[in-house]
Amino acid sequence: MSEPKKSARFSNIREKKPHVHGPDCKHGHDHDHGHAHAHAQKPHVHGPGCKHGHDHGHDHGHAHAHEDKPHVHGPGCDHDHDHHHHAPRPKRIRPPGNRPAEGGGAALQLDLEGALPGETDEVGRFERLEAALRSHHGVTEVHLRRDAGHAEVCIHYQPEGVAPQQLLTLAQHTSATVAERYHQHTWFVRGMDSGDAAAVIEHAVSRMNGILSASVAYASERLVIEYDREALTLEDVETRVKSLGYALEVPTAGHVCSHHAHGGGLAPLLEMPLVVSAGVLLVVGWLLERFAPVPPLVPTLVWAWSMASGGFFAIKGSVQSLLQRRIDIETMMVVAALGAAVLGAWFEGAFLLFLFSAGHALEHRAMDKARRSIESLSALRPEVARVRRGEELVEVPVEEVVQGARIVVRPGDRVPLDGVIREGKSSLDQAAITGESIPVARQPGDEVFSGTINCEALLEVEVTRPASESVLARVVDMVAQAEAQKGPNQRFAQRLERTFAPLVMIAALVFPVVLLLLGTPLKEAVLRAVALLVAASPCALAISTPSAVLSAVAAAARGGVLVKGGIYLELLAGVRAIAFDKTGTLTVGRPQLLTASPTPGVSREELLGTAAAVESLSAHPLAHAVVQAASREGLTLPRGARDLEAIHGQGIRAKLGAEAVEVGSLALFAGQALPPELAPEVNRLEEAGQTTMVVRRGERFLGVLGVADTLRSGAQRTVQELKQAGIERTVMLSGDNARVARSIASRVGLDEARAPLMPADKVTAVRELGRDRPVAMVGDGVNDAPALAAAAVGVAMGGAGSDAALETADVVLMSDDLSRLPFALGLARAATSVMRQNLMIALGVSGVLIIAAILGLTRISEAVVLHEGSTLLVVANGLRLLGYKSSARDASEAPAIGQPTAG
């Protein structure tokens, strides 16, 4: 398309180093618009074959210290890094609390983020803090508490044993000491080619002195540790992992894959070539045995070579496992192949290792496809931003752009960083962040997000967050880390695998002895034992849930829904009741004036003008609705409004000239004589779902105003779809008056409305609902944060523009589109169903093969084919979730909730 005409503001700005994309352009492109683009450097998308040095803006704003010296990116890491440190925005630390203990008694609460930065659960570092606090005189219990909407350290104490202020000082000092000594750290693990490799690393690191906890997630390639800085250093961990044949790399915010993915270690380079080599040698050996006049030793040597090729990484992994005194799947496969070879069944042994290595290679690439699906989100962000410096535009890598800088975004380009529009109006395609397919209008003062597309006009944007803290980067990081939050199916599969492998090895040793005692020839007995070993190996079980979880969270992210872990997928799938907050969830949160009903002898203009004059002094949303209505009608407001006084929960009082004006609910005028027509009119409007405000000037009652919020587009259809999906109960929790709440609930189609409720009452309501069935709470993540925390699953809306929503909820709808909720529910149920299917496939195939092997009904080659086939089947079944899509919807803008009435 042609170059858009620039505004006068930008007409004289010169862009440095203009570059026109053409046939000889070799660098990566984030867009292709047919017009000239300037590039200060060539943006690069990290991927296979990436071997050059990187200028990365690595974010080292971790909650741990680096032993007061620079951190080296993994043992043997010899590439170039130009680190651009961005100080992370400090998280909000809440003040200490003194709410009573849950069971009664005195208690002190400390914000967990302030006490132990980065801690999220009750293991590892929290256990050290708990032990240290319990050692103080007067402290009776320490635990994690979440009923305030955020995680807190709750300390129960005896007032006669320790004074509250003394305990606070002791607790703050103790938490600071523990936080200084015990830290958390995360790395990418490079070179893992199977779940067994992850288990080996986790086992080895967990046994190191000074490690509190260690978790390796194979699907997301991450190692997370909690450790004692006085007992070991990060370099000790890196050295230990290097001794196992793997390398560690500090992750960059907003990237799912290592910058050296497929560029470090032998596995990525040799895995598939070795598999192909093993297959070719297997076939050559078979042809030589069948058709060539050669001694039997020749095909045997070819098959031995095939075994070495196909089993290269399996043998390496099994040696590492045995050194750690562990028995895993790779060990079982190698033992089975060697057992077959010892008995002269070289073809069967070679065939086993060929299919095992081929299955692992394909599994590795399938998991990589899921990772790349998430990484594709971060690839939406341009590598450079056009920063305005005086009258020039300078292209700067996004990692170097600081908060407060002004950047220019041209039509058709992607927004490189989060910010606020300062000049220009345009429409932006936010599908990458919110899942919304229709571009939304944006003007000065509106937020824009990294990765969204500017559709129409030139914009100047003030950067509000560095690249490492953008909404897009945070979403990518949360999605990538979701595998670490394991659900019941994942934990079951892991426990079963850890228990199953050693038992199978024992059974494989005992089984041939039993067969020999029963008169079976030695060779046949051992071969049947090998077949049993292959049949019972839990390969499919190990990968059955990670493949589904990673695919599901990737599909959710692409659909505008952030799921923070596999556990929340399973919890959401089991939800049978949903509680909704009203304002900002079922409604848009922007009240409108619908009714102005004056008393006899008073004009509409006098009623509305008087109310608007005093409401113009207030910042309350209802006041804005009244003032905007007067403005739309072109009313000239009386002058002289002053001395505003807010009466909590009832209304306002102010002076207009020499007269007092009161605007509020009927409670504001309790005990006073009202015009006979006023109370019935208030009741009528409230029954219609409107919030009422009675207006009095001096001694005259001027009338009543009716204000209502606007129902969210598609709210009724969303509730209908949820009920069709099996949600048994839908409830609205509101702080509004009961009649308005019931009217709204009726219009939306909810089963019940509970009102008026304070935040603490909403928590109680959610817990009551949760007694009979799993319940989800849907809100905006701000004033309903305690209720979100109390539910089995907290779902927040509008996460793209809300830090609170991203932090407090388990599932985040990135846009304000309530229709994403049925999509999230459907995806969660599909993912849970796939996990169960995979577990049934894995256990079912293994069970059939075990019985067949025991009865002598299957040979080694047949067991190998079925065994590896089931592994590939569960991986492919999990990857199906990447294509999950919700049904298309075309919801029009809903009307205001209350029905307009005459007057």
PDB file of C-alpha atoms in Angstrom, residues 37 130 165 200 213 220 244 325 343 357-358 383 415 429 442 445 476 507 509 687 689:
ATOM      1  CA  HIS A  37      10.871   0.730   6.943  1.00  0.00           C
ATOM      2  CA  GLU A 130       7.594 -20.866  59.313  1.00  0.00           C
ATOM      3  CA  GLN A 165       4.157  -4.480  68.218  1.00  0.00           C
ATOM      4  CA  VAL A 200      17.503 -37.079  36.173  1.00  0.00           C
ATOM      5  CA  SER A 213      13.269 -27.636  46.406  1.00  0.00           C
ATOM      6  CA  SER A 220       8.601 -25.750  29.203  1.00  0.00           C
ATOM      7  CA  LEU A 244      25.062 -34.466  33.611  1.00  0.00           C
ATOM      8  CA  ARG A 325      20.571 -44.757  41.687  1.00  0.00           C
ATOM      9  CA  LEU A 343      20.296 -64.197  23.595  1.00  0.00           C
ATOM     10  CA  SER A 357      14.684 -43.383  19.670  1.00  0.00           C
ATOM     11  CA  ALA A 358      12.342 -42.558  16.770  1.00  0.00           C
ATOM     12  CA  GLU A 383      12.510  -6.152  17.705  1.00  0.00           C
ATOM     13  CA  VAL A 415       3.161  -1.569  18.601  1.00  0.00           C
ATOM     14  CA  ASP A 429      -6.134  -4.843  16.221  1.00  0.00           C
ATOM     15  CA  ARG A 442      -7.997   4.421  20.456  1.00  0.00           C
ATOM     16  CA  GLY A 445      -4.937   8.937  26.869  1.00  0.00           C
ATOM     17  CA  VAL A 476       4.104 -15.432  27.626  1.00  0.00           C
ATOM     18  CA  ALA A 507       9.171 -58.118  37.718  1.00  0.00           C
ATOM     19  CA  LEU A 509      14.074 -60.195  36.860  1.00  0.00           C
ATOM     20  CA  GLU A 687     -38.108  -2.620  40.220  1.00  0.00           C
ATOM     21  CA  GLY A 689     -33.411  -2.137  37.663  1.00  0.00           C
TER      22      GLY A 689
END
